[in-house]
PDB file of C-alpha atoms in Angstrom:
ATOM      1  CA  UNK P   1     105.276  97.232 292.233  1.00 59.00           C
ATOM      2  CA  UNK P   2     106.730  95.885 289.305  1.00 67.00           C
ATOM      3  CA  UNK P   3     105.426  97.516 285.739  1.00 69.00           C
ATOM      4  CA  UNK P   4     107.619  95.371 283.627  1.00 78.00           C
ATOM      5  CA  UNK P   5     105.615  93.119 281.110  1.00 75.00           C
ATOM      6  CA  UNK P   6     106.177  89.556 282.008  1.00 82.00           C
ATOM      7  CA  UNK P   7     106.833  87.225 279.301  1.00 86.00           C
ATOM      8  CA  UNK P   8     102.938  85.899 278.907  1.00 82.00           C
ATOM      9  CA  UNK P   9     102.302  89.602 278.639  1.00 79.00           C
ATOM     10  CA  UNK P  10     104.716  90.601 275.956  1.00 82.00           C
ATOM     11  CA  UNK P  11     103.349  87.783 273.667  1.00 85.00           C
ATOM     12  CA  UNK P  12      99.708  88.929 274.139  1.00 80.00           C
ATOM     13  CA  UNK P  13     101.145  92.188 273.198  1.00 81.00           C
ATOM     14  CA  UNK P  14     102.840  91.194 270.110  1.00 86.00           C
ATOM     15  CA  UNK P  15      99.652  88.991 269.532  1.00 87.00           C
ATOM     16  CA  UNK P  16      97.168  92.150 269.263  1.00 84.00           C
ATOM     17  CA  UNK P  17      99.608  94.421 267.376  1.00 85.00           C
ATOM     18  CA  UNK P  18      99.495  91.715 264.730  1.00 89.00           C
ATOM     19  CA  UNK P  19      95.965  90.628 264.873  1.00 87.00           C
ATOM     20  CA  UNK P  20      95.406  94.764 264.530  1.00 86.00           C
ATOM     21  CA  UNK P  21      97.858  95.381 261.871  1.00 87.00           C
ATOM     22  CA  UNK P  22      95.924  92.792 259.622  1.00 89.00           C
ATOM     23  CA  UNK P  23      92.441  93.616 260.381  1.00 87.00           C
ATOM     24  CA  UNK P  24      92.444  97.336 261.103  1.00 86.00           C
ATOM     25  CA  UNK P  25      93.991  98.764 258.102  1.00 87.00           C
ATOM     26  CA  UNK P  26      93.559 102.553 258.053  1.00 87.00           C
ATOM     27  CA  UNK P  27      91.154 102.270 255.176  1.00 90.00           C
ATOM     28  CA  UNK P  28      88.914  99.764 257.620  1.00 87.00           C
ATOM     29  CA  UNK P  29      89.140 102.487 260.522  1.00 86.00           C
ATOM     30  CA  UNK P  30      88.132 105.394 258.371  1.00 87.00           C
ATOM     31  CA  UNK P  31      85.530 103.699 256.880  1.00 89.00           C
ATOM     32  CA  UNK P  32      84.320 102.156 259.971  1.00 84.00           C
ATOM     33  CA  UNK P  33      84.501 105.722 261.678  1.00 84.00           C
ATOM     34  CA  UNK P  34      82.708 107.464 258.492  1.00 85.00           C
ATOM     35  CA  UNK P  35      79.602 105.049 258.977  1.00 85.00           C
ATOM     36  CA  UNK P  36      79.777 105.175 263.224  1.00 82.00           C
ATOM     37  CA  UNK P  37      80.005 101.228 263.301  1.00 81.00           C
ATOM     38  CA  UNK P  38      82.589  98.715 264.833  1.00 80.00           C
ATOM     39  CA  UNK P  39      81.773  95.861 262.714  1.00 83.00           C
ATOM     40  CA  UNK P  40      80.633  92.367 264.896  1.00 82.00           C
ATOM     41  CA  UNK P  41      82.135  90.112 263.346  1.00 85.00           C
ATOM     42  CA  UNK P  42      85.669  91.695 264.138  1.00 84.00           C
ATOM     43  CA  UNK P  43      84.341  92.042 268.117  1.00 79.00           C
ATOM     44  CA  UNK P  44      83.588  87.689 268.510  1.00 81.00           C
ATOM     45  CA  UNK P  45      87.577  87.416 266.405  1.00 85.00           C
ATOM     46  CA  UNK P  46      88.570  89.683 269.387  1.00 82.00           C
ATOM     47  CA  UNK P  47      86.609  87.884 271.716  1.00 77.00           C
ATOM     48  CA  UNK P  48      87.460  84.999 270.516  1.00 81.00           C
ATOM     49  CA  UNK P  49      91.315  85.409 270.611  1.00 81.00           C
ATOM     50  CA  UNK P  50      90.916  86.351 274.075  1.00 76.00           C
ATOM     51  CA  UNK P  51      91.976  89.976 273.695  1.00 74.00           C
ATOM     52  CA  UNK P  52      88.665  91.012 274.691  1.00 71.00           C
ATOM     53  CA  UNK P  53      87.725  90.180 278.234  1.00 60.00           C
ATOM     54  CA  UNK P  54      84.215  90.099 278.230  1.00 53.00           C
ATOM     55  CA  UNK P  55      82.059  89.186 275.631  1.00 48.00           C
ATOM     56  CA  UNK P  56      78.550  90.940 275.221  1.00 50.00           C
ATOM     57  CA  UNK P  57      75.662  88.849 273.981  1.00 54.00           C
ATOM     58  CA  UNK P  58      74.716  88.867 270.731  1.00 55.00           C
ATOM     59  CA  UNK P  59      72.044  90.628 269.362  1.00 52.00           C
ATOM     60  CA  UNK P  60      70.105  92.491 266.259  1.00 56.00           C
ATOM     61  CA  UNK P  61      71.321  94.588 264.337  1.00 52.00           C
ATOM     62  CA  UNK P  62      68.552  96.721 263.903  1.00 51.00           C
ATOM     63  CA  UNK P  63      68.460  97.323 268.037  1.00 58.00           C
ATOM     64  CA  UNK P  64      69.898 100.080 268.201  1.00 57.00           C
ATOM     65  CA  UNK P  65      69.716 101.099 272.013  1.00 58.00           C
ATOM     66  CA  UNK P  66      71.379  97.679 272.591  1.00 58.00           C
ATOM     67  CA  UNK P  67      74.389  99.067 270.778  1.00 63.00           C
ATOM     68  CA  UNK P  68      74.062 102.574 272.800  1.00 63.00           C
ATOM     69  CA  UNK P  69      74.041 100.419 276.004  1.00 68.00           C
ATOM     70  CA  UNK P  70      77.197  98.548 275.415  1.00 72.00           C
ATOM     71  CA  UNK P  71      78.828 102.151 274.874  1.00 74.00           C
ATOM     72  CA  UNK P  72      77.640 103.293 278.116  1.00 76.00           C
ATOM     73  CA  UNK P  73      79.237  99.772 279.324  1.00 77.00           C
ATOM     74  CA  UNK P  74      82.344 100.375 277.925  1.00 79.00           C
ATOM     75  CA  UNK P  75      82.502 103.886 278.758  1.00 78.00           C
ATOM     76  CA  UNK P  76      81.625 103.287 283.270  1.00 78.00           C
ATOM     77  CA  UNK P  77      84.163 100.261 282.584  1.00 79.00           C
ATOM     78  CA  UNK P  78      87.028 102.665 281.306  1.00 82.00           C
ATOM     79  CA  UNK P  79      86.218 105.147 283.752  1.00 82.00           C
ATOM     80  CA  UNK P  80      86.435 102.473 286.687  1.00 82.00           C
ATOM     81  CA  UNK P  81      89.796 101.554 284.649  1.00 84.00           C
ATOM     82  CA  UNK P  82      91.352 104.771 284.570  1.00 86.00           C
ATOM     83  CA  UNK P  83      90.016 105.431 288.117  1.00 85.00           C
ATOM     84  CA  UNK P  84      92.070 102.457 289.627  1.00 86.00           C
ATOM     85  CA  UNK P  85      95.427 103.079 287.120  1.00 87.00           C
ATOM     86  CA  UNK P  86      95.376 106.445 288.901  1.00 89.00           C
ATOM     87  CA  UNK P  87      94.615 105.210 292.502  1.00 90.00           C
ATOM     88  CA  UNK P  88      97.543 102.051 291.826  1.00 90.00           C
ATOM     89  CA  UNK P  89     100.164 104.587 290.424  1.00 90.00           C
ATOM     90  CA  UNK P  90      99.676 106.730 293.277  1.00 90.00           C
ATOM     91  CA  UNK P  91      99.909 104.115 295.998  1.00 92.00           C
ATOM     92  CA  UNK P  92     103.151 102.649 294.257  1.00 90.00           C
ATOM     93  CA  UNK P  93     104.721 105.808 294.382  1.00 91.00           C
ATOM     94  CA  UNK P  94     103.507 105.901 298.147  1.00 92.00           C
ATOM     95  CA  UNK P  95     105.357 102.472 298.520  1.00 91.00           C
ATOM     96  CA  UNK P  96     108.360 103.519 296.645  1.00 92.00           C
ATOM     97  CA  UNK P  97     109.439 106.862 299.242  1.00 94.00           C
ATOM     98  CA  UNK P  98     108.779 109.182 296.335  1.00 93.00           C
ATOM     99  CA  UNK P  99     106.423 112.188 296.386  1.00 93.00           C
ATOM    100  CA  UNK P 100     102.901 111.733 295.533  1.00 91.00           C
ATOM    101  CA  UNK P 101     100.742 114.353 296.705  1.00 93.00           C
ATOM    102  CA  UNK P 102     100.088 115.291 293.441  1.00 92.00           C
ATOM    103  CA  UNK P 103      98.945 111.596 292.334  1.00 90.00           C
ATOM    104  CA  UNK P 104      97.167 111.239 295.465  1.00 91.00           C
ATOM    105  CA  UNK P 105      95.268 114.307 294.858  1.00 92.00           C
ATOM    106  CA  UNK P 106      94.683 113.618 291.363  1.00 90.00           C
ATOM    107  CA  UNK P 107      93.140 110.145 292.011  1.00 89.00           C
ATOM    108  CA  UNK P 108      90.798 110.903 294.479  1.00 90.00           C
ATOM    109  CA  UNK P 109      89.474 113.845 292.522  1.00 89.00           C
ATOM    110  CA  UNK P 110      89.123 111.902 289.551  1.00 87.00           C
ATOM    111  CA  UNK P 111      87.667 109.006 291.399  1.00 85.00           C
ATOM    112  CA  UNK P 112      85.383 110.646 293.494  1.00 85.00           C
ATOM    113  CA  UNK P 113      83.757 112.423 289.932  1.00 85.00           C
ATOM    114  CA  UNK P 114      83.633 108.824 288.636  1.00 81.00           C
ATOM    115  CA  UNK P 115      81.264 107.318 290.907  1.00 77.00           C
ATOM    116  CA  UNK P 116      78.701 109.820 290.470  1.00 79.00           C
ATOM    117  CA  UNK P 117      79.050 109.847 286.807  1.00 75.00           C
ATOM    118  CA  UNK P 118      79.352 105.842 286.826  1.00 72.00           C
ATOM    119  CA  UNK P 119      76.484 105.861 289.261  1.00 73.00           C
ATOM    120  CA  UNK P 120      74.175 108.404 287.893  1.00 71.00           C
ATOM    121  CA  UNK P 121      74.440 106.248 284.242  1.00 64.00           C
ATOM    122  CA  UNK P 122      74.091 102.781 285.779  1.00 59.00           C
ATOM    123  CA  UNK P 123      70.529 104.355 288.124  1.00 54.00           C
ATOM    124  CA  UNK P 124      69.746 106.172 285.067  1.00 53.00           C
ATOM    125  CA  UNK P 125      69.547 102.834 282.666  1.00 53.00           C
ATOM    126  CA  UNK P 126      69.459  99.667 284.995  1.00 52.00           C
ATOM    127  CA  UNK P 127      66.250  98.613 283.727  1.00 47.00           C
ATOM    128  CA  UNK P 128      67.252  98.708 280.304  1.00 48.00           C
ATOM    129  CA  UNK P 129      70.452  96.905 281.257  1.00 48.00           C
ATOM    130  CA  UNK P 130      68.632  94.194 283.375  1.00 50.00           C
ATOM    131  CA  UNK P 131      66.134  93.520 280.577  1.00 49.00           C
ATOM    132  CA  UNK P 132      68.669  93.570 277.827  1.00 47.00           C
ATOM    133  CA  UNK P 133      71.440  90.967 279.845  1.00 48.00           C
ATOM    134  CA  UNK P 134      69.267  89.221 281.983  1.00 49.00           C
ATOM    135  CA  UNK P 135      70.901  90.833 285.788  1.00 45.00           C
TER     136      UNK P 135
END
C-alpha cells in the first residue's frame, strides 16, 4: 500500500487548512465550544466545498434530538472509520513482511467492541433515525 498523498489529495489538503484557518479562528472555536453548538451555516460551506462527504438534511433549530442523532451518526461513522484504519494498517504491514501481531490483535479487539457498540446505538434509535431521514 501506498500512504503517500497523491497530488488531488494534497490540494484538498491545502484547501481545508485554508478554508479552516479563515473560518475557525480560535475565538470562533471557543465560543462555539462555550455555547455546545457547531454553527449550520459553516456545516452546508463545508458541505458545500466538498470537504464534507455527506450532507445531513436540514432541519429546525429548535429539534433538538435531531441534533443528538447526527452526533450518534457521526460518532458509529468514526468508530467504523477508526475500525477499518486499524484493520488496513494491519493488513499492509501483513503485505509488507513486517511484524504485526500486535496490529492484528489490536484491530480485531477494537473492531469486535465496535460492532456491539455501533450496533447496540443503531437497534437502540432506528426508529428515530428512520422517521427523522426517511430509511
Amino acid at each position: 500500500m501506498n500512504f503517500e498523498s497523491t497530488t488531488e489529495q494534497g490540494l484538498l489538503r491545502d484547501a481545508v487548512r485554508s478554508f479552516v484557518r479563515k473560518r475557525c479562528t480560535r475565538q470562533n472555536v471557543r465560543q462555539w465550544e462555550r455555547e455546545h453548538v457547531f454553527p449550520e451555516e459553516l456545516h452546508r460551506e463545508m458541505v458545500g466545498a466538498g470537504y464534507v462527504p455527506m450532507a445531513v438534511p436540514e432541519v429546525r433549530a429548535a429539534d433538538r434530538q435531531v441534533q443528538g442523532d447526527r452526533h450518534m451518526l457521526a460518532d458509529m461513522a468514526t468508530e467504523l472509520e477508526a475500525g477499518h484504519w486499524l484493520t488496513s494498517m494491519a493488513a499492509w504491514r501483513y503485505d509488507q513482511g513486517l511484524p504485526c501481531a500486535r496490529e492484528a490483535t489490536m484491530a480485531k479487539l477494537y473492531c469486535s467492541a465496535m460492532h456491539v457498540r455501533v450496533d447496540d446505538a443503531g437497534h437502540a434509535n432506528s426508529w428515530r433515525t428512520r422517521i427523522h431521514y426517511g430509511s
